[in-house]
Amino acid sequence: MSKIHVQDLNLYYSSFHALKDVSMNIEACRITSMIGPSGCGKSTLLRVFNRMNDLIDGVRIEGEVLIDGKNIFGRDILLSELRKRIGMVFQRPNPFPISIFENVAYGPRVHGLAKSKDLEGLVERCLSAVELWEVLKDKLHHSALSLSGEQQQRLCIARLLAIEPDVLLMDEPCSALDPIATAKIEELCFQLKERYTIVIVTHNMQQAARISDDVGFMLLGELVEFGQTDKIFTNPVDQRTNDYISGRFG
Amino acid sequence: MIISPRHTQKIAFSLLSLCTVLVIAPVFVIIALIVIRGGPGISWEFLTAMPRMGMKAGGIFPAIVGTLYLVSVTMLFAIPFGVLAAVYLVEYARDHALKRFVEVAIVNLAGVPSIVFGLFGLGLFVVFLKMGTSILAGALTLAIMTLPVIITSTKEALSTVPRSFREVSLSLGATGWQTIRHAVLPNALPGILTGIVLGLSRAAGETAPVLFTVAAFYLPRLPHSFFDQVMVLPYHLYVLSTQVPNVKPEVQYGTALVLVGMVLILNLFAVIIRARFRRRKQW
Ligand SMILES: Nc1ncnc2c1ncn2[C@@H]1O[C@H](COP(=O)(O)OP(=O)(O)OP(=O)(O)O)[C@@H](O)[C@H]1O
Ligand SMILES: [Mg+2]
């Protein structure tokens, strides 16, 4: 069974048809990247999975999305439970303007996951997982806004890991970072994929080629092609995919 | 005749500075006048003693206590209703006609003359709800008058909190209320406090709304319950200036000085809160 199963998904922003008949299977413990030109619906698709589109007025969704075999639009789904399992990393690092420790502790506190004495251990584990612990262990009570962009993005990932999700949705997590920081975040994704299912949106073709196991190419709301990375990049079936990855448009 | 840009610049600059000076000069003149003429009247006795000899001598203690008491009870009503209403409007209400109507109503409420609030309080609280002239009736009247100030500034404070804070919090699985409670309100708090303080200082200084609802002409004792009348500073000042003959100017100006001092101190708090926040805020 696939981790995320998408069948005939259509999404409308009021009258604008933003996702058209998208069907695909995302497998557990792999990195899946979504590529495509600006405005093709990558973020929209990602936001379907943790139902962040619910916040937008006038959104209508048709079709089926199963995560672990369960329909995420079902009546028995608790949004907070769903979002706890399907975490999201945003394009711009967005720590809360509170201390580093409190940022990581935010999710566990909200979900009542840890008593205060375990909380410290949890924060340490999460910061270690994103390789911030050694650097920051003496600065836990400094403001998160004092960190560099890359550290902030790592912190946001740590904040997410603290609620023990199993899918990580990343919407262009490196677009606000320089190449060295980007390489480090990619390295981190590699480590994380052992335990998490990662779906990453990127504009950067090299990045998609470097880090992902599967790639989906989207165009104007359609999923044009979806498959294993090396296959898509070396031998795409669709002419439009070929044009895009060889840089002829987009 | 063609004036060179350098000259127009000079003229514009002088005109603008002149206007600024003209606008703020009266404030300084008023304050200076009150301080110079009221200063000699201020003494420990003036601040802590009951009035004597038909208010011509003694102190203004009951009016100070009355004002503090009244303002505190006012805030007891105005803060929860104002803040929660603003939270509802900004965080929960979807954008439709009714919401817009409510928002327009609030803006208009802020423009209603204070005497109208006074008469409304008299009609509703004092007479219809049979509260009589009492702290409760006065506080409710003042609360209604300060609500628009608190609601408007709270709304403003909430909408300056970046959308991304809400999104992150929700994406971490927090509920709507948890998000408001932990991600939004703490970051809006300084703005909300500023609004509360400004509302408070307005409530402390108004005469018309308390005139028929709570203010006692002369009551040289402290209040015992919500249903007592009290003396309040603005009304006391009005009485001293117009109703009682031959009051010494130190007493009149002294009272004015205490009132202005109280309001200024409150406003100073608002400025300090704002300034501190500005230094800390980084997004
Ligand atoms: N809230 C919204 N209301 C209406 N239309 C929207 C909304 N959000 C996105 N859209 C439209 O839906 C389409 C897909 O948007 P989306 O943000 O998913 O694109 P994207 O592939 O992530 O683009 P980018 O690479 O620029 O981030 C765009 O044409 C956009 O204009
Ligand atoms: Mg996007």
XYZ file of C-alpha atoms and ligand atoms in Angstrom, chain A residues 11-14 16-19 35-47 53 56-59 91 171-172 201-203 218 220-221, chain B residues 163, ligand 1:
67
model
C -9.254 21.383 -6.941
C -10.979 24.663 -7.671
C -10.256 28.083 -6.195
C -13.802 29.367 -6.665
C -10.317 28.602 -11.140
C -9.454 24.982 -11.839
C -6.071 24.613 -10.118
C -5.575 20.821 -10.046
C 8.630 20.115 -10.217
C 7.023 22.403 -12.727
C 6.816 26.059 -13.735
C 5.504 28.746 -11.412
C 1.758 28.616 -10.829
C 1.300 25.025 -11.996
C -0.197 23.950 -8.684
C 2.672 22.335 -6.776
C 2.019 24.171 -3.543
C -1.692 23.647 -3.951
C -1.177 19.906 -4.245
C 1.070 19.845 -1.207
C -1.475 21.780 0.803
C -6.389 24.619 1.716
C -8.910 29.432 2.014
C -12.431 30.548 1.228
C -14.042 29.115 -1.859
C -11.832 26.060 -2.293
C 9.242 28.229 1.854
C 7.426 23.610 -0.065
C 10.613 24.977 -1.624
C 8.458 21.022 -4.048
C 11.358 22.582 -5.841
C 12.106 24.907 -8.706
C 3.239 19.356 -13.240
C -1.055 24.069 -15.589
C -2.634 21.971 -12.883
C -0.332 35.176 8.802
N -5.766 31.339 -2.610
C -5.850 31.265 -3.958
N -6.940 31.762 -4.576
C -7.036 31.697 -5.930
N -6.105 31.183 -6.744
C -4.991 30.686 -6.164
C -4.808 30.706 -4.752
N -3.612 30.149 -4.467
C -3.077 29.798 -5.674
N -3.899 30.114 -6.678
C -3.665 29.862 -8.095
O -3.517 28.483 -8.300
C -2.455 28.218 -9.186
C -1.472 27.289 -8.544
O -0.862 27.946 -7.463
P 0.301 27.291 -6.612
O 0.672 28.241 -5.546
O -0.096 25.936 -6.207
O 1.458 27.210 -7.693
P 2.937 26.730 -7.520
O 3.145 25.661 -8.523
O 3.231 26.405 -6.112
O 3.722 27.999 -7.965
P 5.103 28.559 -7.408
O 6.139 27.718 -8.029
O 5.143 29.959 -7.900
O 5.080 28.454 -5.923
C -1.859 29.550 -9.562
O -2.331 29.906 -10.848
C -2.367 30.496 -8.543
O -2.614 31.763 -9.121
